[in-house]
Amino acid sequence: MEGRLLFLCAMVLCISIAAMSVHCEYHKENPHHGHMKEKKTHLHFYLHDILSGKKPSAIMVAHTKTLIGINFATPFGTVYAIDDPLTEGPEPTSKVIGNAQGLYVSSAQDILSLVMYVDFAFTTGKYNGSSLSVFSRNPVMEGDREIAVVGGRGKFRMARGFAELKTTYFNTTNGDAIIEYKVTILHY
């Protein structure tokens, strides 16, 4: 009798556990997501990518043994880590509003083109603590060009959009550059 009771208890326990696991889910719909209003934001700033001097904001972290495209300051296959200041104006003395941190890779053999993996973090003003994420090809030698904004955090949560770039200064000898960014994003 005790064996049957023990078996019955074990069966009830197994069925209860199985029934509970049926109702478990690996995701949950966010009931507030439908109530969040999508916003469109325009940003305008300058990025200072400095490879020269005593305190560069971009440094080479890897390169190939054979420097292909040696005519450029960033030969094909070269990888740079960056911590570039973002400013309100093109002058190096302009107010710093954030920084761009990440990597870029020289991705073409015959022209200067980069693939960028960069987080643009804002450290002052309305967007302090927020950032945009870029993952895109940047054909540097084109006058006006566009890169993709693929994400964001803080006030730019779920951002998507594009940035129009224009190089305002470029030193072909050392690779120093100042780039104007006009960014259009949709976010929540």
Tab-separated table of C-alpha atoms in Angstrom, residues 77-165:
chain	number	residue	atom	x	y	z
A	77	GLY	CA	44.111	45.715	-43.669
A	78	THR	CA	45.086	48.219	-40.988
A	79	VAL	CA	42.917	48.256	-37.838
A	80	TYR	CA	42.596	51.342	-35.646
A	81	ALA	CA	41.098	51.739	-32.177
A	82	ILE	CA	39.551	55.159	-31.665
A	83	ASP	CA	38.485	57.449	-28.858
A	84	ASP	CA	37.755	60.539	-30.958
A	85	PRO	CA	36.280	63.709	-29.469
A	86	LEU	CA	32.937	64.959	-30.796
A	87	THR	CA	32.583	68.744	-30.856
A	88	GLU	CA	29.966	71.393	-31.637
A	89	GLY	CA	32.171	73.037	-34.272
A	90	PRO	CA	35.036	72.085	-36.594
A	91	GLU	CA	37.754	73.846	-34.602
A	92	PRO	CA	39.825	71.690	-32.224
A	93	THR	CA	38.971	74.213	-29.475
A	94	SER	CA	35.189	73.797	-29.949
A	95	LYS	CA	33.088	72.554	-27.034
A	96	VAL	CA	33.401	68.768	-26.599
A	97	ILE	CA	29.959	67.111	-26.485
A	98	GLY	CA	31.018	63.452	-26.424
A	99	ASN	CA	33.331	60.886	-27.936
A	100	ALA	CA	33.339	58.166	-30.565
A	101	GLN	CA	34.829	54.863	-29.421
A	102	GLY	CA	35.341	51.737	-31.472
A	103	LEU	CA	37.293	50.341	-34.384
A	104	TYR	CA	37.739	51.028	-38.037
A	105	VAL	CA	39.430	48.869	-40.633
A	106	SER	CA	40.987	50.028	-43.886
A	107	SER	CA	38.907	47.831	-46.182
A	108	ALA	CA	39.967	48.610	-49.757
A	109	GLN	CA	43.190	48.043	-51.681
A	110	ASP	CA	42.875	50.784	-54.284
A	111	ILE	CA	41.015	53.598	-52.483
A	112	LEU	CA	40.792	54.870	-48.927
A	113	SER	CA	37.674	53.182	-47.546
A	114	LEU	CA	36.941	52.151	-43.970
A	115	VAL	CA	34.490	49.809	-42.285
A	116	MET	CA	33.467	51.387	-38.981
A	117	TYR	CA	32.226	49.783	-35.746
A	118	VAL	CA	31.740	52.855	-33.565
A	119	ASP	CA	29.664	54.011	-30.572
A	120	PHE	CA	29.013	57.782	-30.481
A	121	ALA	CA	28.482	58.670	-26.803
A	122	PHE	CA	27.151	62.070	-25.771
A	123	THR	CA	28.432	63.447	-22.464
A	124	THR	CA	26.700	66.832	-22.174
A	125	GLY	CA	23.338	68.465	-22.689
A	126	LYS	CA	19.989	66.901	-23.490
A	127	TYR	CA	21.519	63.617	-24.716
A	128	ASN	CA	24.055	63.136	-21.899
A	129	GLY	CA	24.418	59.389	-21.258
A	130	SER	CA	22.925	58.384	-24.610
A	131	SER	CA	24.746	56.994	-27.628
A	132	LEU	CA	24.371	55.943	-31.247
A	133	SER	CA	25.899	52.837	-32.818
A	134	VAL	CA	27.292	52.826	-36.344
A	135	PHE	CA	28.290	49.788	-38.375
A	136	SER	CA	28.934	50.803	-41.943
A	137	ARG	CA	31.301	51.270	-44.868
A	138	ASN	CA	32.807	54.753	-45.104
A	139	PRO	CA	34.302	55.628	-48.527
A	140	VAL	CA	36.529	58.370	-47.104
A	141	MET	CA	37.647	59.941	-50.387
A	142	GLU	CA	34.095	60.675	-51.540
A	143	GLY	CA	33.211	64.279	-50.723
A	144	ASP	CA	29.735	63.658	-49.353
A	145	ARG	CA	28.931	60.184	-48.112
A	146	GLU	CA	26.462	58.318	-45.927
A	147	ILE	CA	26.823	55.694	-43.210
A	148	ALA	CA	24.221	53.615	-41.372
A	149	VAL	CA	23.114	54.165	-37.782
A	150	VAL	CA	22.096	50.716	-36.544
A	151	GLY	CA	21.266	51.227	-32.874
A	152	GLY	CA	21.441	53.331	-29.774
A	153	ARG	CA	20.944	53.483	-26.039
A	154	GLY	CA	19.510	55.910	-23.527
A	155	LYS	CA	17.365	58.508	-25.286
A	156	PHE	CA	18.307	56.873	-28.596
A	157	ARG	CA	16.981	53.418	-27.686
A	158	MET	CA	16.189	51.348	-30.794
A	159	ALA	CA	17.686	54.030	-33.065
A	160	ARG	CA	17.986	53.537	-36.781
A	161	GLY	CA	18.883	56.001	-39.459
A	162	PHE	CA	21.811	57.498	-41.299
A	163	ALA	CA	24.604	60.018	-40.981
A	164	GLU	CA	25.720	62.285	-43.801
A	165	LEU	CA	29.476	62.851	-43.596
